[in-house]
Amino acid sequence: MTAQAAESRDLTVVIGLEVHVQIETDTKIFCGCSTDGAEEPNTRTCPVCLGLPGALPVLNEGAVEAAVKVGKAIDADIPEETTFHRKNYYYPDLPKNFQITQYDAPICQDGALEFSHESDSRTVGIRRAHLEEDPGSIKHVREGTESLEARTCSIDRADYTLVDYNRAGTPLMEIVTRPDFRDPAEVRAFLEKLEEVLEYLGVFDPTRDGSLRIDANLSLVDSDDVDDDGAIDESVLEDANRTEVKNISSHKGAEQALSFEASRQKKLLQSGREVQQETRHFNETHGNTVGMRSKEEEKDYRYFREADLPPLQVSDWKQSIDIPELPDARRDRFGEEYGLSEEAASKLTSTKQVADFYEELAAEYDADLVATWVADNLLGELNYRDMAITDIEGRLDEVATLVGMVADDDITAKNARETVLRGMLDEGDDPETIADREDLGKTSGDAVQSAVEAAIEENPDAVSDFHDGDGGAINFLVGQVMQKTGGSADPGEVNGLLREELEG
Ligand code: ADP
Ligand code: ZN
Ligand code: MG
C-alpha cells in the first residue's frame, strides 16, 4: 500500500469483550471455604483451594444455579450436559498450576444482551458464558518501613511478592461477547446493563472489590468490509490483528483503554505500519495501554478434561430455576402501573435497590410525588456527592420518613430537599431532628393568613399594580409572604389566599 493510500484508509473499530464476574455464593466453587473477603490473608483456605495433594473438588450447587439464571437472562442455550476442563499454566496465584474452567461445553452458549446507547437500542451477541474458579490475589511489595499499603507497587519496582489465597476458588463467570461493538462508548453502556441484570438476578455484588474484570479486544477493519447493517464477515474478523487489554476493573477504564487503543492502532495503520497481535496492560493513571507479551494461544494451555468432576446434567436445573423480573420488564411495568415517563421509569429501575425502594414508597404515597423524590431529589443529591443508594442502605427508612412528611404536607418540598435531605446526607442527622432544629414545620392556617394580610397592607403599590392587571405583582406579594413565614408556607396556597383577599 502506498503511504497516501494508507493515510486515507477508512477504518472501523471492532471490539469484543471477555468479562469476568464474581458470582455471589456463601462458599467457594469447589470447597466449603467462605467467600467473604477476610482482611487477614490466607485465612479462608483449605486443602482444596490450596491445591494440596489428594484434595478433590466438589462443585457448589449455588454457583450452577446462578449460572443457569445468567443463561436464562441472556437468552442463552443451556445444553443438556456441561463439562469442566483444566487450563494449565504456572503463576503463584494458582496453587494447582491449573485453573478449573470450562472449554468446549460451557454452561451458557449463544445468548444476547440488549442495551440502549445514545437512545438507540443495541444488541450484542454473547458467544458463551462459563463457570470457573478465581485465582488468588497478588501484591508486589517494596522493602521499607512504611505500611504495607504504601509499599505496594508495580512488579518491576518490587522486592518481593505476597500471595493471598482467600480469593482462590471464588466462583467466576466469564462472559464472552461476539465482536459486535463498534465504539468504546457502547462498551460502557453494555457493562452498565450487564451489571444491572446480574444484580437483579441476585448473583452479583457490584460493591465488592474486583467483582468485575474486563479483558477488551480491539481491532480495526477496512470500512469497505462492513455491510450496511454493520455485519462483518468471519474471515475478515479472523484476519484482523487485534490486541487484548487485560484486567480492566471499571466501566470507565474500559472505555478509556479502548479509546486509547483505537487511536493507537489507527495511527499505526494509517502510517502504513502493522498492529502487533498482543496482550496489553491498561495503566489507569496515565489512561494508556502498554504491550505486555505476545498473545498466548489456546494450544499453550493444554486444555484437558477435569477428571475429578463428572459431566454435569443441567437440563433439570433449567426446568426448575426461575428468574425474577428483569430491568427492562420492570421499567415497562413502572410506566404502565405508575404512569411514569420512560425517563423516570428508567432511572427508577436502574438498580434493583432503587426500584424496590420506589415500590415500597409508592404503595403508601402518591406515585408521582415519590417518583420525583426518589429519581430527582434522592438520586440527584446522592449523585452530587458521588454516592449511590448502597451508601445509605441503613438509612432508607429515614428517607421514607421524610417523603412521608412531604406527602402529609408537614413540610414544604423545597425545605425537605434543600435543608433536610442535604442535612441528612452531609451531617448524618435524622429528618425529624433537622426539621425541629431548623423550625421547618410548615406554617399554616392563621400564621399564613396574617402574613398575607400584612403583606397586602405594607405594599399598597403592588396591590394597585395587581388591580391594574400587572401579572408580576402577585409574585412579588407571594415573595413577601414567604419571607415573613421563613419559607415555610406553601407558595401555591399563599398565591390562592392573596387572590382571595385581593379579588374577594
Ligand atoms: P481467542 O480464541 O483468541 O481467545 P476468541 O474467538 O475466543 O479468541 O475471542 C476472544 C474475544 O475476542 C471475544 O470477546 C471476541 O469477541 C473478540 N474478538 C474476536 N475477533 C475480534 C476482532 N477482529 N476484533 C476485536 N475483537 C475480536
Ligand atoms: Zn477451600
Ligand atoms: Mg478466548
Coordinates of C-alpha atoms and ligand atoms in Angstrom, one line a residue:
M1 CA 0.0 0.0 0.0
T2 CA 1.4 3.5 -0.8
A3 CA 1.8 5.9 2.0
Q4 CA -1.0 8.0 0.6
A5 CA -3.4 5.1 0.4
A6 CA -2.6 4.1 4.0
E7 CA -3.2 7.6 5.2
S8 CA -6.7 7.7 3.7
R9 CA -7.7 4.3 4.8
D10 CA -11.2 4.4 6.2
L11 CA -11.3 2.1 9.3
T12 CA -14.0 0.7 11.5
V13 CA -13.4 -0.2 15.2
V14 CA -14.3 -3.7 16.2
I15 CA -14.5 -4.7 19.9
G16 CA -15.3 -7.9 21.7
L17 CA -15.2 -8.4 25.5
E18 CA -14.4 -11.1 27.9
V19 CA -16.0 -10.1 31.2
H20 CA -15.2 -11.9 34.4
V21 CA -17.8 -11.5 37.1
Q22 CA -17.6 -12.9 40.6
I23 CA -20.8 -14.9 41.4
E24 CA -22.2 -14.4 44.9
T25 CA -22.3 -17.6 46.8
D26 CA -21.6 -18.2 50.5
T27 CA -18.8 -20.7 49.8
K28 CA -16.2 -21.2 47.1
I29 CA -16.9 -23.0 43.9
F30 CA -15.1 -26.3 44.7
C31 CA -14.8 -26.3 48.5
G32 CA -16.5 -25.2 51.7
C33 CA -14.4 -22.1 52.4
S34 CA -16.2 -18.9 52.9
T35 CA -16.2 -16.3 50.1
D36 CA -16.4 -13.2 52.4
G37 CA -13.4 -11.1 51.9
A38 CA -11.5 -11.6 55.1
E39 CA -8.9 -8.9 55.9
E40 CA -6.4 -11.4 57.2
P41 CA -4.7 -13.0 54.2
N42 CA -4.8 -16.8 53.8
T43 CA -7.5 -17.4 56.5
R44 CA -10.2 -18.6 54.1
T45 CA -8.3 -21.6 52.7
C46 CA -8.4 -25.4 52.8
P47 CA -6.5 -28.3 51.1
V48 CA -8.8 -28.0 48.0
C49 CA -8.3 -24.3 47.3
L50 CA -4.6 -24.5 48.2
G51 CA -4.2 -27.4 45.7
L52 CA -2.7 -29.8 48.3
P53 CA -2.1 -33.4 47.1
G54 CA -5.1 -35.6 47.2
A55 CA -7.7 -32.9 47.7
L56 CA -10.7 -33.2 45.5
P57 CA -13.1 -30.6 44.2
V58 CA -16.9 -30.7 44.8
L59 CA -19.0 -28.5 42.7
N60 CA -21.0 -25.8 44.5
E61 CA -24.7 -26.1 43.6
G62 CA -25.3 -22.4 44.2
A63 CA -22.8 -21.5 41.5
V64 CA -24.5 -23.7 39.0
E65 CA -27.9 -22.2 39.9
A66 CA -26.5 -18.7 39.4
A67 CA -25.0 -19.7 36.0
V68 CA -28.4 -21.1 34.9
K69 CA -30.0 -17.8 35.9
V70 CA -27.5 -15.8 33.9
G71 CA -28.1 -18.1 31.0
K72 CA -31.8 -17.5 31.1
A73 CA -31.4 -13.8 31.5
I74 CA -29.2 -13.5 28.4
D75 CA -31.4 -15.9 26.4
A76 CA -28.6 -18.5 26.0
D77 CA -28.8 -22.1 25.1
I78 CA -28.2 -24.2 28.1
P79 CA -27.0 -27.7 27.0
E80 CA -28.2 -31.0 28.4
E81 CA -24.7 -31.7 29.7
T82 CA -21.8 -29.4 30.6
T83 CA -18.2 -30.3 31.5
F84 CA -15.2 -28.9 33.2
H85 CA -11.6 -28.6 31.9
R86 CA -8.2 -27.8 33.3
K87 CA -6.4 -24.8 31.8
N88 CA -2.7 -25.3 32.6
Y89 CA -0.3 -22.5 33.4
Y90 CA 2.1 -21.6 36.1
Y91 CA 1.6 -18.5 38.2
P92 CA 1.9 -18.1 42.0
D93 CA -1.8 -17.2 42.4
L94 CA -2.7 -20.6 41.0
P95 CA -1.7 -23.2 43.6
K96 CA -2.7 -26.3 41.4
N97 CA -0.8 -24.9 38.4
F98 CA -4.1 -25.2 36.5
Q99 CA -7.4 -23.4 36.7
I100 CA -10.6 -25.4 36.6
T101 CA -12.7 -23.8 33.9
Q102 CA -15.0 -24.8 31.0
Y103 CA -13.9 -25.4 27.4
D104 CA -15.9 -27.0 24.7
A105 CA -19.2 -27.5 26.6
P106 CA -19.8 -24.3 28.5
I107 CA -23.0 -23.9 30.6
C108 CA -24.3 -21.0 28.5
Q109 CA -24.0 -20.7 24.7
D110 CA -25.2 -18.3 22.1
G111 CA -27.0 -15.7 24.0
A112 CA -27.5 -11.9 23.5
L113 CA -28.0 -8.8 25.6
E114 CA -29.9 -5.8 24.6
F115 CA -29.0 -2.4 25.9
S116 CA -29.5 1.2 25.0
H117 CA -26.9 3.6 23.8
E118 CA -27.5 7.2 22.8
S119 CA -31.2 6.4 22.7
D120 CA -30.6 3.6 20.2
S121 CA -31.4 0.0 21.1
R122 CA -28.4 -2.2 20.5
T123 CA -28.0 -6.0 20.8
V124 CA -24.6 -7.7 21.4
G125 CA -24.2 -11.4 20.9
I126 CA -22.8 -13.5 23.8
R127 CA -20.8 -16.3 22.4
R128 CA -20.5 -18.2 25.7
A129 CA -20.6 -17.7 29.4
H130 CA -18.9 -20.3 31.5
L131 CA -18.1 -21.1 35.1
E132 CA -14.5 -21.1 36.5
E133 CA -12.6 -20.5 39.7
D134 CA -10.9 -17.2 40.5
P135 CA -7.2 -17.4 41.3
G136 CA -5.7 -15.9 44.5
S137 CA -4.6 -12.3 44.6
I138 CA -1.1 -11.0 44.4
K139 CA 0.7 -8.0 45.9
H140 CA 4.0 -6.7 44.7
V141 CA 5.9 -5.0 47.5
R142 CA 8.9 -2.8 48.1
E143 CA 11.2 -3.1 51.2
G144 CA 10.7 -0.3 53.7
T145 CA 9.3 0.8 57.0
E146 CA 6.0 2.3 55.8
S147 CA 2.7 0.5 55.9
L148 CA 2.2 -2.5 53.5
E149 CA -0.3 -0.5 51.5
A150 CA 2.2 2.3 51.0
R151 CA 4.9 -0.2 49.8
T152 CA 2.6 -2.0 47.3
C153 CA 3.9 -1.2 43.9
S154 CA 4.2 -2.4 40.3
I155 CA 6.0 -5.7 39.6
D156 CA 9.1 -4.0 38.1
R157 CA 9.8 -2.0 41.2
A158 CA 9.0 -4.8 43.7
D159 CA 11.5 -6.5 46.0
Y160 CA 9.2 -9.4 46.7
T161 CA 5.6 -10.6 46.1
L162 CA 2.9 -11.7 48.6
V163 CA 0.1 -14.2 47.7
D164 CA -3.3 -14.3 49.4
Y165 CA -5.4 -17.4 48.6
N166 CA -8.5 -16.1 50.2
R167 CA -9.9 -15.3 46.8
A168 CA -8.7 -18.6 45.2
G169 CA -11.8 -20.6 44.3
T170 CA -14.3 -17.8 44.3
P171 CA -16.8 -18.6 41.6
L172 CA -16.5 -16.7 38.4
M173 CA -18.4 -16.5 35.2
E174 CA -16.6 -15.5 32.2
I175 CA -18.9 -13.9 29.7
V176 CA -17.5 -13.7 26.2
T177 CA -19.3 -11.4 23.7
R178 CA -19.1 -11.6 19.9
P179 CA -17.1 -8.8 18.3
D180 CA -20.2 -6.7 17.9
F181 CA -19.2 -3.4 19.4
R182 CA -18.2 -0.6 17.1
D183 CA -17.4 2.1 19.6
P184 CA -15.8 2.3 23.1
A185 CA -18.7 4.2 24.5
E186 CA -21.1 1.4 23.6
V187 CA -19.0 -0.9 25.8
R188 CA -19.6 1.2 28.8
A189 CA -23.4 1.2 28.2
F190 CA -23.3 -2.6 27.8
L191 CA -21.3 -3.1 31.0
E192 CA -23.8 -0.9 32.9
K193 CA -26.7 -3.0 31.6
L194 CA -24.9 -6.3 32.3
E195 CA -24.3 -5.3 35.9
E196 CA -27.9 -4.2 36.3
V197 CA -29.1 -7.6 35.0
L198 CA -26.7 -9.6 37.2
E199 CA -27.7 -7.5 40.2
Y200 CA -31.4 -8.1 39.5
L201 CA -30.7 -11.8 39.4
G202 CA -29.2 -11.6 42.9
V203 CA -26.0 -13.3 41.7
F204 CA -23.6 -10.3 41.8
D205 CA -22.5 -7.6 44.2
P206 CA -21.1 -4.6 42.4
T207 CA -19.7 -3.0 45.5
R208 CA -17.3 -5.8 46.1
D209 CA -13.7 -5.0 45.2
G210 CA -12.7 -6.7 41.9
S211 CA -16.1 -8.2 41.4
L212 CA -16.0 -7.3 37.6
R213 CA -12.8 -7.5 35.5
I214 CA -12.7 -6.9 31.8
D215 CA -10.4 -8.1 29.0
A216 CA -11.1 -6.0 26.0
N217 CA -10.2 -7.0 22.4
L218 CA -9.9 -4.4 19.7
S219 CA -9.0 -4.4 16.0
L220 CA -9.6 -2.1 13.1
V221 CA -11.0 -3.4 9.8
D222 CA -11.5 -1.6 6.5
S223 CA -14.8 0.1 6.5
D224 CA -15.5 -1.4 3.0
D225 CA -15.6 -4.8 4.7
V226 CA -18.6 -3.7 6.8
D227 CA -22.0 -4.4 5.5
D228 CA -24.7 -1.7 5.5
D229 CA -26.3 -3.5 8.5
G230 CA -23.0 -3.4 10.4
A231 CA -22.2 -7.1 9.9
I232 CA -18.6 -8.2 9.2
D233 CA -17.5 -11.4 7.6
E234 CA -16.0 -14.0 9.9
S235 CA -12.8 -14.3 7.8
V236 CA -12.3 -10.5 8.0
L237 CA -12.6 -10.7 11.8
E238 CA -10.2 -13.6 11.9
D239 CA -7.6 -11.9 9.8
A240 CA -7.6 -8.6 11.6
N241 CA -4.7 -8.2 14.0
R242 CA -6.2 -7.5 17.4
T243 CA -4.9 -6.6 20.8
E244 CA -6.3 -7.7 24.1
V245 CA -6.2 -5.2 27.0
K246 CA -6.2 -7.3 30.2
N247 CA -7.7 -6.9 33.6
I248 CA -9.6 -3.6 33.4
S249 CA -11.5 -3.1 36.6
S250 CA -14.1 -0.4 35.8
H251 CA -16.6 0.6 33.1
K252 CA -14.9 4.0 32.7
G253 CA -11.5 2.2 32.5
A254 CA -12.8 0.0 29.7
E255 CA -13.9 3.0 27.6
Q256 CA -10.7 4.8 28.2
A257 CA -8.4 1.9 27.4
L258 CA -10.4 1.1 24.2
S259 CA -10.4 4.7 23.0
F260 CA -6.6 4.8 23.5
E261 CA -6.2 1.5 21.6
A262 CA -8.5 2.7 18.8
S263 CA -6.4 5.8 18.1
R264 CA -3.1 4.0 18.7
Q265 CA -4.0 1.3 16.1
K266 CA -5.4 3.9 13.7
K267 CA -2.1 5.8 13.7
L268 CA -0.1 2.7 13.1
L269 CA -2.3 1.5 10.2
Q270 CA -2.7 5.0 8.6
S271 CA 1.1 5.4 8.6
G272 CA 1.4 2.1 6.7
R273 CA 2.6 0.0 9.7
E274 CA 1.1 -3.1 11.3
V275 CA -0.7 -3.8 14.6
Q276 CA 1.0 -6.5 16.6
Q277 CA -1.3 -9.2 17.9
E278 CA -0.6 -8.9 21.6
T279 CA -1.7 -8.7 25.2
R280 CA -1.6 -5.2 26.6
H281 CA -1.8 -3.7 30.0
F282 CA -4.0 -0.7 30.9
N283 CA -2.4 2.0 33.0
E284 CA -5.2 3.7 34.8
T285 CA -3.2 6.6 36.0
H286 CA -2.0 7.6 32.5
G287 CA -5.0 6.4 30.6
N288 CA -2.8 4.5 28.1
T289 CA -2.0 0.9 27.3
V290 CA 1.4 -0.8 27.1
G291 CA 2.5 -4.0 25.5
M292 CA 2.9 -7.0 27.9
R293 CA 3.6 -10.1 25.9
S294 CA 2.7 -11.7 22.5
K295 CA -0.8 -13.1 22.8
E296 CA -0.9 -16.6 24.1
E297 CA -2.8 -19.1 22.1
E298 CA -5.3 -21.7 23.1
K299 CA -2.9 -24.6 22.5
D300 CA -0.5 -23.1 25.0
Y301 CA -2.9 -24.0 27.8
R302 CA -3.0 -27.8 27.1
Y303 CA -6.7 -27.9 27.9
F304 CA -7.9 -31.3 29.0
R305 CA -10.9 -32.7 30.8
E306 CA -11.1 -32.3 34.6
A307 CA -11.3 -36.0 35.6
D308 CA -12.2 -35.2 39.2
L309 CA -15.5 -33.6 38.2
P310 CA -18.0 -35.7 36.3
P311 CA -20.1 -34.2 33.5
L312 CA -23.0 -32.2 34.9
Q313 CA -26.5 -32.8 33.6
V314 CA -28.1 -29.4 33.6
S315 CA -31.4 -30.0 31.9
D316 CA -33.3 -30.5 35.2
W317 CA -32.0 -27.3 36.6
K318 CA -33.1 -25.4 33.5
Q319 CA -36.7 -26.5 34.2
S320 CA -36.8 -25.8 37.9
I321 CA -35.0 -22.5 38.1
D322 CA -37.0 -19.3 37.6
I323 CA -35.6 -15.8 37.3
P324 CA -37.1 -12.6 38.7
E325 CA -38.4 -9.7 36.7
L326 CA -35.5 -8.1 34.8
P327 CA -34.8 -4.3 34.5
D328 CA -36.5 -3.9 31.0
A329 CA -39.7 -5.7 32.1
R330 CA -39.7 -3.7 35.3
R331 CA -39.2 -0.4 33.5
D332 CA -42.1 -1.1 31.2
R333 CA -44.3 -2.1 34.1
F334 CA -43.4 1.0 36.1
G335 CA -44.5 3.0 33.1
E336 CA -47.9 1.3 32.9
E337 CA -48.6 0.7 36.6
Y338 CA -47.5 4.1 38.0
G339 CA -48.0 6.3 34.9
L340 CA -44.3 7.3 34.8
S341 CA -42.4 8.8 31.9
E342 CA -39.9 6.5 30.2
E343 CA -37.1 8.6 31.6
A344 CA -38.4 8.4 35.2
A345 CA -39.1 4.7 34.9
S346 CA -35.5 4.0 33.6
K347 CA -33.9 6.0 36.4
L348 CA -36.1 4.2 39.0
T349 CA -35.3 0.7 37.7
S350 CA -31.5 1.4 37.1
T351 CA -30.7 -0.7 40.2
K352 CA -32.9 -3.2 42.0
Q353 CA -32.5 -1.5 45.3
V354 CA -33.7 1.8 43.9
A355 CA -36.7 0.1 42.2
D356 CA -37.6 -1.8 45.4
F357 CA -37.4 1.4 47.4
Y358 CA -39.6 3.2 44.9
E359 CA -42.3 0.5 45.0
E360 CA -42.3 0.4 48.8
L361 CA -43.0 4.1 48.9
A362 CA -45.4 4.2 46.0
A363 CA -47.6 1.7 47.9
E364 CA -48.1 4.3 50.6
Y365 CA -47.9 7.7 48.9
D366 CA -48.7 9.4 45.6
A367 CA -46.7 7.6 42.8
D368 CA -45.7 10.9 41.1
L369 CA -44.6 12.5 44.3
V370 CA -42.5 9.5 45.2
A371 CA -41.0 9.4 41.6
T372 CA -39.8 13.0 42.0
W373 CA -38.4 12.2 45.4
V374 CA -36.5 9.1 44.5
A375 CA -35.5 9.8 40.9
D376 CA -34.7 13.5 41.1
N377 CA -34.2 14.5 44.8
L378 CA -32.6 11.4 46.3
L379 CA -30.6 10.2 43.3
G380 CA -29.7 13.8 42.4
E381 CA -28.4 14.6 45.8
L382 CA -26.6 11.3 46.1
N383 CA -25.0 11.7 42.6
Y384 CA -23.8 15.2 43.5
R385 CA -22.0 13.7 46.5
D386 CA -20.6 10.8 44.4
M387 CA -22.7 8.4 46.4
A388 CA -25.0 5.6 45.5
I389 CA -28.1 4.2 47.2
T390 CA -26.0 1.4 48.6
D391 CA -24.1 4.0 50.7
I392 CA -27.2 4.9 52.6
E393 CA -28.7 1.4 52.8
G394 CA -29.3 1.5 56.5
R395 CA -30.9 4.9 56.3
L396 CA -33.6 4.4 53.7
D397 CA -36.3 4.3 56.4
E398 CA -35.2 7.9 57.3
V399 CA -35.7 8.9 53.7
A400 CA -39.1 7.2 53.7
T401 CA -40.0 9.3 56.8
L402 CA -39.0 12.4 55.0
V403 CA -41.1 11.5 51.9
G404 CA -44.0 10.9 54.3
M405 CA -43.6 14.3 55.9
V406 CA -43.8 15.9 52.4
A407 CA -46.7 13.7 51.4
D408 CA -48.6 14.7 54.6
D409 CA -47.9 18.3 53.9
D410 CA -45.9 18.7 57.2
I411 CA -43.0 20.4 55.4
T412 CA -42.5 22.1 52.0
A413 CA -40.8 20.2 49.2
K414 CA -38.2 22.9 49.0
N415 CA -37.2 22.7 52.6
A416 CA -37.4 19.0 52.6
R417 CA -34.8 18.7 49.8
E418 CA -32.6 21.7 50.4
T419 CA -32.4 21.6 54.2
V420 CA -33.5 18.2 55.5
L421 CA -32.2 15.8 52.8
R422 CA -28.9 17.7 52.4
G423 CA -28.5 17.9 56.1
M424 CA -29.2 14.1 56.4
L425 CA -26.5 13.3 53.8
D426 CA -23.9 15.9 55.0
E427 CA -24.4 15.7 58.7
G428 CA -26.0 12.4 59.3
D429 CA -28.9 13.6 61.4
D430 CA -32.4 12.2 61.0
P431 CA -35.2 14.1 59.3
E432 CA -37.3 14.9 62.4
T433 CA -34.3 16.3 64.3
I434 CA -33.4 18.6 61.4
A435 CA -36.9 19.7 60.8
D436 CA -37.4 20.6 64.5
R437 CA -34.0 22.2 64.8
E438 CA -34.5 24.4 61.8
D439 CA -38.1 25.0 62.7
L440 CA -39.3 23.9 59.3
G441 CA -42.8 22.7 60.4
K442 CA -45.0 24.1 57.7
T443 CA -46.7 27.4 58.8
S444 CA -50.3 27.1 58.1
G445 CA -53.7 28.5 58.9
D446 CA -53.7 31.7 60.9
A447 CA -50.0 32.4 60.6
V448 CA -50.1 32.4 56.8
Q449 CA -53.3 34.3 56.8
S450 CA -51.9 37.1 58.9
A451 CA -48.7 37.2 56.8
V452 CA -50.9 37.6 53.7
E453 CA -52.8 40.4 55.3
A454 CA -49.7 42.1 56.5
A455 CA -48.1 41.9 53.0
I456 CA -51.1 43.5 51.4
E457 CA -51.2 46.3 54.0
E458 CA -47.5 47.0 53.7
N459 CA -47.3 47.0 49.9
P460 CA -50.1 49.3 48.5
D461 CA -48.2 49.9 45.3
A462 CA -48.0 46.2 44.5
V463 CA -51.7 45.9 45.3
S464 CA -52.7 48.7 42.9
D465 CA -50.4 47.2 40.2
F466 CA -52.3 43.9 40.6
H467 CA -55.6 45.7 40.2
D468 CA -54.2 47.4 37.0
G469 CA -53.6 43.9 35.6
D470 CA -49.8 43.6 36.3
G471 CA -49.3 39.8 36.5
G472 CA -45.9 40.2 38.1
A473 CA -47.3 42.0 41.2
I474 CA -48.8 38.8 42.7
N475 CA -45.4 37.1 42.5
F476 CA -43.9 40.0 44.4
L477 CA -46.5 39.6 47.1
V478 CA -46.1 35.8 47.3
G479 CA -42.4 36.5 47.9
Q480 CA -43.2 38.9 50.7
V481 CA -45.4 36.3 52.4
M482 CA -42.7 33.6 52.0
Q483 CA -40.2 35.9 53.6
K484 CA -42.5 36.6 56.6
T485 CA -43.1 32.9 57.1
G486 CA -39.4 32.0 56.8
G487 CA -40.0 30.0 53.6
S488 CA -42.2 27.5 55.4
A489 CA -45.5 28.4 53.8
D490 CA -46.7 26.6 50.6
P491 CA -46.3 29.1 47.7
G492 CA -49.4 27.7 45.9
E493 CA -51.5 28.2 49.0
V494 CA -50.2 31.7 49.5
N495 CA -51.0 32.6 45.9
G496 CA -54.6 31.4 46.5
L497 CA -55.0 33.3 49.7
L498 CA -53.7 36.5 48.2
R499 CA -56.0 36.3 45.3
E500 CA -58.9 35.7 47.7
E501 CA -58.0 38.8 49.7
L502 CA -57.4 41.0 46.6
E503 CA -60.3 39.9 44.5
G504 CA -62.8 38.9 47.1
Ligands
ADP1 P1 -9.3 -16.4 21.3 O1 -9.5 -17.8 20.9 O2 -8.1 -15.8 20.7 O3 -9.5 -16.1 22.7 P2 -12.0 -15.9 20.7 O4 -12.6 -16.2 19.4 O5 -12.3 -16.7 21.8 O6 -10.5 -15.6 20.5 O7 -12.5 -14.4 21.0 C1 -12.0 -13.8 22.2 C2 -12.6 -12.4 22.2 O8 -12.1 -11.6 21.1 C3 -14.1 -12.4 22.1 O9 -14.6 -11.4 23.0 C4 -14.3 -11.9 20.7 O10 -15.5 -11.1 20.6 C5 -13.1 -11.0 20.4 N1 -12.7 -10.8 19.0 C6 -12.7 -11.8 18.1 N2 -12.3 -11.2 16.9 C7 -12.1 -9.9 17.1 C8 -11.7 -8.8 16.3 N3 -11.4 -9.0 15.0 N4 -11.6 -7.6 16.8 C9 -11.9 -7.4 18.1 N5 -12.3 -8.4 18.9 C10 -12.4 -9.7 18.5
ZN2 ZN -11.1 -24.0 50.4
MG3 MG -10.6 -16.8 24.5

